[in-house]
Structure formats: structure tokens, C-alpha cells
Amino acid sequence: MRRRDCAAFESIGGVATYAPKESLFWEGDQADFHYRVVRGTVCLYKLLPDGRRQVSRFCHAGDFIGLSANAAYPYTADALNEVTVQRFRRADLEACMEESSTLRRAVFASIRDELNAAQNQLLLLGRKSASERVASFLVALTEQALRQGGESHVVVLPMTRVDIADYLGLTHETVCRIFSQFKAQGIVSFADPHEIEVCDDAALAVLADGDMDARLCA
Amino acid sequence: MRRRDCAAFESIGGVATYAPKESLFWEGDQADFHYRVVRGTVCLYKLLPDGRRQVSRFCHAGDFIGLSANAAYPYTADALNEVTVQRFRRADLEACMEESSTLRRAVFASIRDELNAAQNQLLLLGRKSASERVASFLVALTEQALRQGGESHVVVLPMTRVDIADYLGLTHETVCRIFSQFKAQGIVSFADPHEIEVCDDAALAVLADGDMDARLCA
DNA sequence: CGCCTGGTTGACCACTATCAAGGTTAGTGG
DNA sequence: CCACTAACCTTGATAGTGGTCAACCAGGCG
């Protein structure tokens, strides 16, 4: 989105900040606002009545939140760390979209990316083993770090092991064990559990989806 | 979408038919077309290199296919039975969307529904037990049958046990076993494995997500 | 008639969840 | 500055759900 195309868009959005563990909204709340992450990481999740939790997405700078909502939010959104967001009244964003085809395309592209990511996650949850899931997670994080201009192979994890487990459909114990196993195999290395250095990204890519071709691209 | 709002939309779409097991397109194909199902059921799925398969959606009459595609289709689409679709050149549909805000809203609502469904499926695959998955599947099918004006409690399954298993992240043996178990418990009943009568939809709803409140709604 | 696909059921086993204990770190209050 | 506490992380032992392997049945089609 070029600046001039979304002057109205920029103007309708107020800025809000949230402390770690604070909720932007709860599943079932009336969805009056859309959000866009400016800084920090937001965790979106659904709960079953007995407390089982599935994290559907971690949102980083630039990501929209709430685009898929109908009347009510279909998930809860928690800030994982210090988070800054733009916040728009839904009606305002929709009005703006009527005006600007550029904004329309941006929003459309965003929701399409979200859908693609969800479909990849379906494959992960439905068919991958625990170590494949963790490897896929690390691969996705390194790719994201690269896109954001990161140079080193160190991935920063703002979320806890429980958050990761609830994202990957595992338990936190299993996530721990597999991180340890990858460490023992020399695939990753870390002292701080929230800063993981990827030592062998080719091996990780192979583990992620059994694709031997990934090695050729290394 | 009212008829007059989408005259152009109707006019750009050619009609195509596919035989059972025929593919509309393959994952990785250049995504030149969008589709809309008129009749029959289409199965969308992704494959891992070793052949493991995850069905991401079954598409019925009215569903759009391919809206989430970027340059390439992110999944393969197979006809499960005799299928009729409308087929649009992507560029044409996009041009039409620039013109008609009604079409835009319809497409947007469609992709939003798809995203919501995917997020529910994430919860199912990540956190539900085998019997909860099968129960959820049957509940979704009965709800869909109701929306389509169906009166009886008989659900028609155009897909095989393998398709269901690949949708629910299980094996076909497990799906069979749980159908048999539900039958033994008097929750469903069937002679033909593709026509399942739901005898106790309240029990099914409870099984689907452990929500005891579902009983109150019965 | 015989093959092939799809469905069902059983026996066994592996992967990952569960339960449990201990370690580390950060934050808090004395 | 240090003791205390509460999260969070890690590792081990055990168990259970669902996968794997195998056999058999039914129906459709060449």
C-alpha cells in the first residue's frame, strides 16, 4: 500500500498498546474493530469447553487481525509481549475499502495469505509427526526472519513452550523434548530457550516435510 | 447475490463438468481460473512428498474454489462424483469485482467463511480426539443438510472412508471403527456406508466438542 | 467368473500424552 | 542484597489412543 492511497485508512485507525498477557478481545465478543499489528506479537486461539486450546496464529508487525470475523470474533487475541496495534472501526474500514481499490487489494491479499497459512497448518496438524511439526515451525520462523531483513540464523521466540505446543497440536513436554533432540543432533543450538540458533537449515527443511529436494536448494 | 447485480459475473463464467475422480487442477498448476461448484462435490487436498494427504475442504454447490490462490493453486481439486462448475478466468473475475461491490462482498464473504471453517478445522485437528472429530464431521454435515432444506436426518456421504480420514487427520480404519461404535451406541444407523441416519443429534453435538449446553438446545 | 475397489474388524505396537519431579529464571518483598 | 515465590523449562517413567499390518467381505465391472 502506497502512502497516498491510504490516507483515509491511516486516519481512521487509532493506536492502542497492550501489556504482555493482556487480551485485545475474547472469542464471542462483538467484532466492532479490526486491528493491525505495529509492534510485538499477538496470539490468536480458540478454546474447547474443557480448556483444550488451539492457537490458530501468531501475528507479527503488519498482520491484520479480525478480517475473518462475522458478527463475533471467532477467537481470543492475547498480547504475548508489549504490543502496539492500529485499531479501526470495522464500518470505517469497510467504507474505506469501497473507496480505495488499493486498500481493497491489500486487505484481500492479507486474508488470502491467512487462508493459505491456515491450509498449510491443516496439513501440519493432520499429517505431520511431532518432530516434523517443530521443524516446520522453525523453518517458518527463519523464513519470516529473513523476509524481515534478519541476517543471522538466530530465531527469537516471544512465545512460551505451551504456546508453541498449542499451536502445533502437541504438549509442551513434547515440544521441549524435540527441541532438546534437535539440539543433541546439532541441528539447532540455544542457551536461552527463547533464542534459537539454526545450525543446519537444510536438515530442518528435510525434516519439515520429508522433501529431499530441499537439500538441493541449500 | 441478486441476479441483476452479477449479470457480468454470470456472463464471464463458462460451465464445465467433470467425471468422478477427475481433477479440476493440480497443486502447483498456474492458477488461471476460479471455479464455483454448481452440482456435485469437489475435494481439495495437499500432499506431502511421501504421499500423506490432508483434505482441506469438501466443496458443495455454491462454494468458490481457488480464491486463496496466488500464482499457483495451493492444493489439488478432485471431483468426487459427477460435478458441474462455473469456471472464470481469474482476470475477468477480478475486473468484475472492481465494477460490482455486490460481487465483491459475495466473494469476500465466501473467503471469510472459508477461513472460519479452516480455523475450526485447526481446532479439530490439533485438539480433538478421534471420536470427537467424527462426531464434529457428522454434525457439520447435518447442519449443512438442514441449510440446504433437507428435512430427514439422513446424511449422504459422497466421499469414501479414506477421504473422510484424510479430512479428519485419521486413518480409514479408525473412521470405520468409530462409525461402527456410534452405530453400536445407537447414535447413528446405516446399512449403506454412504447414507448415515443420525438418530441422536444431541449426543453427537456433545461428543463433537464436549459442550453440555448443546443438550439444552435440543 | 474373477478382479479390483472400498469397507469392516482384529491383533499388535509406536508415538505422544500424562503424570511426576527437579531445575532455572525473573520478579517481589524483606 | 538476598530469600522467597511463581512461572516456565526440562527430563524421566508409564500408559493410552490411534496407527500399522493383516485378513476377510461385499459390490461393481470387465
mmCIF file of N, CA, C and O in Angstrom, chain A residues 70-133:
data_model
loop_
_atom_site.group_PDB
_atom_site.id
_atom_site.type_symbol
_atom_site.label_atom_id
_atom_site.label_comp_id
_atom_site.label_asym_id
_atom_site.label_seq_id
_atom_site.Cartn_x
_atom_site.Cartn_y
_atom_site.Cartn_z
ATOM 1 N N ASN A 70 -17.198 -12.484 11.501
ATOM 2 C CA ASN A 70 -18.532 -12.058 11.104
ATOM 3 C C ASN A 70 -19.055 -11.155 12.213
ATOM 4 O O ASN A 70 -18.423 -10.151 12.497
ATOM 5 N N ALA A 71 -20.149 -11.496 12.844
ATOM 6 C CA ALA A 71 -20.663 -10.644 13.917
ATOM 7 C C ALA A 71 -19.743 -10.680 15.138
ATOM 8 O O ALA A 71 -19.456 -9.664 15.749
ATOM 9 N N ALA A 72 -19.249 -11.868 15.461
ATOM 10 C CA ALA A 72 -18.434 -12.033 16.660
ATOM 11 C C ALA A 72 -17.035 -12.503 16.279
ATOM 12 O O ALA A 72 -16.846 -13.143 15.250
ATOM 13 N N TYR A 73 -16.058 -12.191 17.117
ATOM 14 C CA TYR A 73 -14.715 -12.712 16.890
ATOM 15 C C TYR A 73 -14.733 -14.225 17.053
ATOM 16 O O TYR A 73 -15.305 -14.730 18.023
ATOM 17 N N PRO A 74 -14.084 -14.944 16.143
ATOM 18 C CA PRO A 74 -14.086 -16.400 16.243
ATOM 19 C C PRO A 74 -12.948 -16.928 17.113
ATOM 20 O O PRO A 74 -12.756 -18.135 17.187
ATOM 21 N N TYR A 75 -12.165 -16.033 17.715
ATOM 22 C CA TYR A 75 -11.046 -16.469 18.554
ATOM 23 C C TYR A 75 -10.709 -15.365 19.546
ATOM 24 O O TYR A 75 -11.161 -14.220 19.409
ATOM 25 N N THR A 76 -9.936 -15.717 20.553
ATOM 26 C CA THR A 76 -9.426 -14.748 21.509
ATOM 27 C C THR A 76 -8.067 -14.268 21.029
ATOM 28 O O THR A 76 -7.328 -15.031 20.402
ATOM 29 N N ALA A 77 -7.741 -13.011 21.280
ATOM 30 C CA ALA A 77 -6.438 -12.461 20.898
ATOM 31 C C ALA A 77 -5.711 -11.955 22.130
ATOM 32 O O ALA A 77 -6.204 -11.053 22.811
ATOM 33 N N ASP A 78 -4.548 -12.550 22.430
ATOM 34 C CA ASP A 78 -3.738 -12.129 23.578
ATOM 35 C C ASP A 78 -2.418 -11.522 23.110
ATOM 36 O O ASP A 78 -1.798 -12.042 22.181
ATOM 37 N N ALA A 79 -1.997 -10.477 23.779
ATOM 38 C CA ALA A 79 -0.657 -9.941 23.537
ATOM 39 C C ALA A 79 0.356 -10.858 24.221
ATOM 40 O O ALA A 79 0.179 -11.226 25.377
ATOM 41 N N LEU A 80 1.405 -11.245 23.490
ATOM 42 C CA LEU A 80 2.440 -12.095 24.096
ATOM 43 C C LEU A 80 3.496 -11.250 24.782
ATOM 44 O O LEU A 80 4.114 -11.664 25.751
ATOM 45 N N ASN A 81 3.722 -10.074 24.231
ATOM 46 C CA ASN A 81 4.706 -9.160 24.815
ATOM 47 C C ASN A 81 4.118 -7.755 24.712
ATOM 48 O O ASN A 81 2.907 -7.617 24.554
ATOM 49 N N GLU A 82 4.955 -6.755 24.810
ATOM 50 C CA GLU A 82 4.486 -5.377 24.663
ATOM 51 C C GLU A 82 4.028 -5.186 23.220
ATOM 52 O O GLU A 82 4.825 -5.329 22.299
ATOM 53 N N VAL A 83 2.744 -4.904 23.025
ATOM 54 C CA VAL A 83 2.181 -4.875 21.669
ATOM 55 C C VAL A 83 1.593 -3.503 21.355
ATOM 56 O O VAL A 83 0.910 -2.907 22.181
ATOM 57 N N THR A 84 1.873 -3.029 20.144
ATOM 58 C CA THR A 84 1.225 -1.826 19.625
ATOM 59 C C THR A 84 0.416 -2.196 18.393
ATOM 60 O O THR A 84 0.904 -2.931 17.534
ATOM 61 N N VAL A 85 -0.817 -1.725 18.330
ATOM 62 C CA VAL A 85 -1.664 -2.001 17.164
ATOM 63 C C VAL A 85 -2.346 -0.731 16.678
ATOM 64 O O VAL A 85 -2.515 0.227 17.431
ATOM 65 N N GLN A 86 -2.687 -0.754 15.395
ATOM 66 C CA GLN A 86 -3.664 0.205 14.894
ATOM 67 C C GLN A 86 -5.025 -0.441 15.072
ATOM 68 O O GLN A 86 -5.166 -1.663 14.878
ATOM 69 N N ARG A 87 -6.026 0.353 15.374
ATOM 70 C CA ARG A 87 -7.355 -0.188 15.610
ATOM 71 C C ARG A 87 -8.368 0.603 14.791
ATOM 72 O O ARG A 87 -8.400 1.838 14.878
ATOM 73 N N PHE A 88 -9.145 -0.077 13.985
ATOM 74 C CA PHE A 88 -10.150 0.600 13.141
ATOM 75 C C PHE A 88 -11.530 0.104 13.470
ATOM 76 O O PHE A 88 -11.726 -1.095 13.650
ATOM 77 N N ARG A 89 -12.468 0.993 13.454
ATOM 78 C CA ARG A 89 -13.863 0.561 13.467
ATOM 79 C C ARG A 89 -14.089 -0.188 12.166
ATOM 80 O O ARG A 89 -13.700 0.263 11.099
ATOM 81 N N ARG A 90 -14.709 -1.308 12.293
ATOM 82 C CA ARG A 90 -14.988 -2.158 11.152
ATOM 83 C C ARG A 90 -15.719 -1.424 10.049
ATOM 84 O O ARG A 90 -15.375 -1.532 8.878
ATOM 85 N N ALA A 91 -16.727 -0.682 10.432
ATOM 86 C CA ALA A 91 -17.533 0.043 9.444
ATOM 87 C C ALA A 91 -16.664 1.040 8.682
ATOM 88 O O ALA A 91 -16.804 1.199 7.474
ATOM 89 N N ASP A 92 -15.734 1.683 9.407
ATOM 90 C CA ASP A 92 -14.855 2.658 8.766
ATOM 91 C C ASP A 92 -13.952 1.981 7.751
ATOM 92 O O ASP A 92 -13.761 2.477 6.637
ATOM 93 N N LEU A 93 -13.397 0.841 8.138
ATOM 94 C CA LEU A 93 -12.509 0.131 7.227
ATOM 95 C C LEU A 93 -13.291 -0.302 5.993
ATOM 96 O O LEU A 93 -12.803 -0.185 4.866
ATOM 97 N N GLU A 94 -14.501 -0.750 6.206
ATOM 98 C CA GLU A 94 -15.295 -1.213 5.067
ATOM 99 C C GLU A 94 -15.639 -0.057 4.134
ATOM 100 O O GLU A 94 -15.601 -0.196 2.910
ATOM 101 N N ALA A 95 -15.957 1.093 4.727
ATOM 102 C CA ALA A 95 -16.243 2.275 3.906
ATOM 103 C C ALA A 95 -15.011 2.641 3.084
ATOM 104 O O ALA A 95 -15.093 2.919 1.887
ATOM 105 N N CYS A 96 -13.869 2.621 3.755
ATOM 106 C CA CYS A 96 -12.608 2.934 3.091
ATOM 107 C C CYS A 96 -12.316 1.970 1.948
ATOM 108 O O CYS A 96 -11.766 2.360 0.921
ATOM 109 N N MET A 97 -12.696 0.733 2.155
ATOM 110 C CA MET A 97 -12.438 -0.263 1.119
ATOM 111 C C MET A 97 -13.294 -0.005 -0.117
ATOM 112 O O MET A 97 -12.891 -0.319 -1.242
ATOM 113 N N GLU A 98 -14.478 0.567 0.109
ATOM 114 C CA GLU A 98 -15.322 0.907 -1.033
ATOM 115 C C GLU A 98 -14.636 1.968 -1.888
ATOM 116 O O GLU A 98 -14.719 1.956 -3.107
ATOM 117 N N GLU A 99 -13.912 2.866 -1.217
ATOM 118 C CA GLU A 99 -13.266 3.986 -1.906
ATOM 119 C C GLU A 99 -11.993 3.550 -2.621
ATOM 120 O O GLU A 99 -11.801 3.834 -3.800
ATOM 121 N N SER A 100 -11.135 2.873 -1.885
ATOM 122 C CA SER A 100 -9.785 2.627 -2.387
ATOM 123 C C SER A 100 -9.606 1.189 -2.860
ATOM 124 O O SER A 100 -9.672 0.254 -2.064
ATOM 125 N N SER A 101 -9.347 1.041 -4.132
ATOM 126 C CA SER A 101 -9.138 -0.311 -4.647
ATOM 127 C C SER A 101 -7.781 -0.828 -4.194
ATOM 128 O O SER A 101 -7.570 -2.023 -4.116
ATOM 129 N N THR A 102 -6.877 0.070 -3.879
ATOM 130 C CA THR A 102 -5.571 -0.366 -3.372
ATOM 131 C C THR A 102 -5.706 -0.983 -1.994
ATOM 132 O O THR A 102 -5.151 -2.052 -1.720
ATOM 133 N N LEU A 103 -6.483 -0.311 -1.152
ATOM 134 C CA LEU A 103 -6.722 -0.860 0.179
ATOM 135 C C LEU A 103 -7.434 -2.201 0.065
ATOM 136 O O LEU A 103 -7.105 -3.168 0.747
ATOM 137 N N ARG A 104 -8.395 -2.242 -0.834
ATOM 138 C CA ARG A 104 -9.153 -3.467 -1.065
ATOM 139 C C ARG A 104 -8.210 -4.614 -1.393
ATOM 140 O O ARG A 104 -8.299 -5.704 -0.844
ATOM 141 N N ARG A 105 -7.305 -4.339 -2.314
ATOM 142 C CA ARG A 105 -6.372 -5.380 -2.729
ATOM 143 C C ARG A 105 -5.470 -5.796 -1.577
ATOM 144 O O ARG A 105 -5.157 -6.972 -1.409
ATOM 145 N N ALA A 106 -5.059 -4.824 -0.787
ATOM 146 C CA ALA A 106 -4.178 -5.141 0.344
ATOM 147 C C ALA A 106 -4.899 -6.034 1.347
ATOM 148 O O ALA A 106 -4.352 -7.025 1.829
ATOM 149 N N VAL A 107 -6.134 -5.680 1.648
ATOM 150 C CA VAL A 107 -6.902 -6.464 2.607
ATOM 151 C C VAL A 107 -7.173 -7.849 2.040
ATOM 152 O O VAL A 107 -7.050 -8.862 2.732
ATOM 153 N N PHE A 108 -7.507 -7.882 0.767
ATOM 154 C CA PHE A 108 -7.790 -9.156 0.120
ATOM 155 C C PHE A 108 -6.547 -10.044 0.128
ATOM 156 O O PHE A 108 -6.624 -11.231 0.431
ATOM 157 N N ALA A 109 -5.418 -9.456 -0.185
ATOM 158 C CA ALA A 109 -4.166 -10.227 -0.189
ATOM 159 C C ALA A 109 -3.870 -10.748 1.213
ATOM 160 O O ALA A 109 -3.408 -11.875 1.390
ATOM 161 N N SER A 110 -4.181 -9.933 2.209
ATOM 162 C CA SER A 110 -3.900 -10.327 3.578
ATOM 163 C C SER A 110 -4.741 -11.515 4.002
ATOM 164 O O SER A 110 -4.246 -12.485 4.590
ATOM 165 N N ILE A 111 -6.019 -11.465 3.677
ATOM 166 C CA ILE A 111 -6.898 -12.555 4.083
ATOM 167 C C ILE A 111 -6.560 -13.813 3.290
ATOM 168 O O ILE A 111 -6.656 -14.928 3.788
ATOM 169 N N ARG A 112 -6.098 -13.640 2.054
ATOM 170 C CA ARG A 112 -5.707 -14.774 1.235
ATOM 171 C C ARG A 112 -4.460 -15.444 1.818
ATOM 172 O O ARG A 112 -4.377 -16.669 1.889
ATOM 173 N N ASP A 113 -3.509 -14.619 2.235
ATOM 174 C CA ASP A 113 -2.307 -15.169 2.876
ATOM 175 C C ASP A 113 -2.678 -15.935 4.141
ATOM 176 O O ASP A 113 -2.131 -17.002 4.421
ATOM 177 N N GLU A 114 -3.620 -15.370 4.887
ATOM 178 C CA GLU A 114 -4.033 -16.009 6.126
ATOM 179 C C GLU A 114 -4.658 -17.364 5.823
ATOM 180 O O GLU A 114 -4.405 -18.350 6.519
ATOM 181 N N LEU A 115 -5.460 -17.412 4.776
ATOM 182 C CA LEU A 115 -6.103 -18.669 4.401
ATOM 183 C C LEU A 115 -5.074 -19.698 3.953
ATOM 184 O O LEU A 115 -5.147 -20.874 4.323
ATOM 185 N N ASN A 116 -4.108 -19.258 3.182
ATOM 186 C CA ASN A 116 -3.040 -20.162 2.754
ATOM 187 C C ASN A 116 -2.268 -20.713 3.941
ATOM 188 O O ASN A 116 -1.982 -21.914 3.996
ATOM 189 N N ALA A 117 -1.962 -19.825 4.877
ATOM 190 C CA ALA A 117 -1.239 -20.260 6.070
ATOM 191 C C ALA A 117 -2.070 -21.281 6.841
ATOM 192 O O ALA A 117 -1.550 -22.295 7.315
ATOM 193 N N ALA A 118 -3.362 -21.028 6.933
ATOM 194 C CA ALA A 118 -4.241 -21.954 7.657
ATOM 195 C C ALA A 118 -4.253 -23.316 6.977
ATOM 196 O O ALA A 118 -4.216 -24.348 7.636
ATOM 197 N N GLN A 119 -4.268 -23.321 5.657
ATOM 198 C CA GLN A 119 -4.294 -24.598 4.938
ATOM 199 C C GLN A 119 -3.001 -25.371 5.125
ATOM 200 O O GLN A 119 -3.011 -26.600 5.249
ATOM 201 N N ASN A 120 -1.887 -24.663 5.174
ATOM 202 C CA ASN A 120 -0.627 -25.340 5.476
ATOM 203 C C ASN A 120 -0.645 -25.906 6.886
ATOM 204 O O ASN A 120 -0.116 -26.990 7.133
ATOM 205 N N GLN A 121 -1.255 -25.170 7.789
ATOM 206 C CA GLN A 121 -1.332 -25.631 9.170
ATOM 207 C C GLN A 121 -2.234 -26.861 9.285
ATOM 208 O O GLN A 121 -1.992 -27.729 10.125
ATOM 209 N N LEU A 122 -3.256 -26.939 8.431
ATOM 210 C CA LEU A 122 -4.104 -28.140 8.421
ATOM 211 C C LEU A 122 -3.269 -29.362 8.070
ATOM 212 O O LEU A 122 -3.386 -30.415 8.695
ATOM 213 N N LEU A 123 -2.413 -29.213 7.073
ATOM 214 C CA LEU A 123 -1.539 -30.321 6.676
ATOM 215 C C LEU A 123 -0.620 -30.698 7.835
ATOM 216 O O LEU A 123 -0.430 -31.872 8.145
ATOM 217 N N LEU A 124 -0.088 -29.686 8.488
ATOM 218 C CA LEU A 124 0.801 -29.924 9.616
ATOM 219 C C LEU A 124 0.097 -30.678 10.738
ATOM 220 O O LEU A 124 0.582 -31.688 11.244
ATOM 221 N N LEU A 125 -1.089 -30.189 11.123
ATOM 222 C CA LEU A 125 -1.800 -30.780 12.260
ATOM 223 C C LEU A 125 -2.383 -32.147 11.924
ATOM 224 O O LEU A 125 -2.456 -33.034 12.768
ATOM 225 N N GLY A 126 -2.802 -32.292 10.667
ATOM 226 C CA GLY A 126 -3.465 -33.531 10.299
ATOM 227 C C GLY A 126 -2.514 -34.660 9.977
ATOM 228 O O GLY A 126 -2.816 -35.824 10.230
ATOM 229 N N ARG A 127 -1.329 -34.331 9.462
ATOM 230 C CA ARG A 127 -0.500 -35.386 8.893
ATOM 231 C C ARG A 127 0.963 -35.410 9.295
ATOM 232 O O ARG A 127 1.673 -36.350 8.942
ATOM 233 N N LYS A 128 1.464 -34.403 9.989
ATOM 234 C CA LYS A 128 2.892 -34.423 10.312
ATOM 235 C C LYS A 128 3.152 -34.967 11.711
ATOM 236 O O LYS A 128 2.340 -34.787 12.620
ATOM 237 N N SER A 129 4.312 -35.609 11.876
ATOM 238 C CA SER A 129 4.731 -36.109 13.183
ATOM 239 C C SER A 129 5.190 -34.940 14.048
ATOM 240 O O SER A 129 5.360 -33.820 13.557
ATOM 241 N N ALA A 130 5.389 -35.235 15.319
ATOM 242 C CA ALA A 130 5.779 -34.185 16.253
ATOM 243 C C ALA A 130 7.061 -33.479 15.807
ATOM 244 O O ALA A 130 7.123 -32.247 15.801
ATOM 245 N N SER A 131 8.078 -34.237 15.404
ATOM 246 C CA SER A 131 9.332 -33.570 15.044
ATOM 247 C C SER A 131 9.175 -32.816 13.716
ATOM 248 O O SER A 131 9.769 -31.755 13.534
ATOM 249 N N GLU A 132 8.360 -33.334 12.817
ATOM 250 C CA GLU A 132 8.095 -32.587 11.582
ATOM 251 C C GLU A 132 7.399 -31.263 11.877
ATOM 252 O O GLU A 132 7.664 -30.246 11.228
ATOM 253 N N ARG A 133 6.513 -31.290 12.857
ATOM 254 C CA ARG A 133 5.799 -30.052 13.201
ATOM 255 C C ARG A 133 6.756 -29.011 13.754
ATOM 256 O O ARG A 133 6.726 -27.845 13.367
#
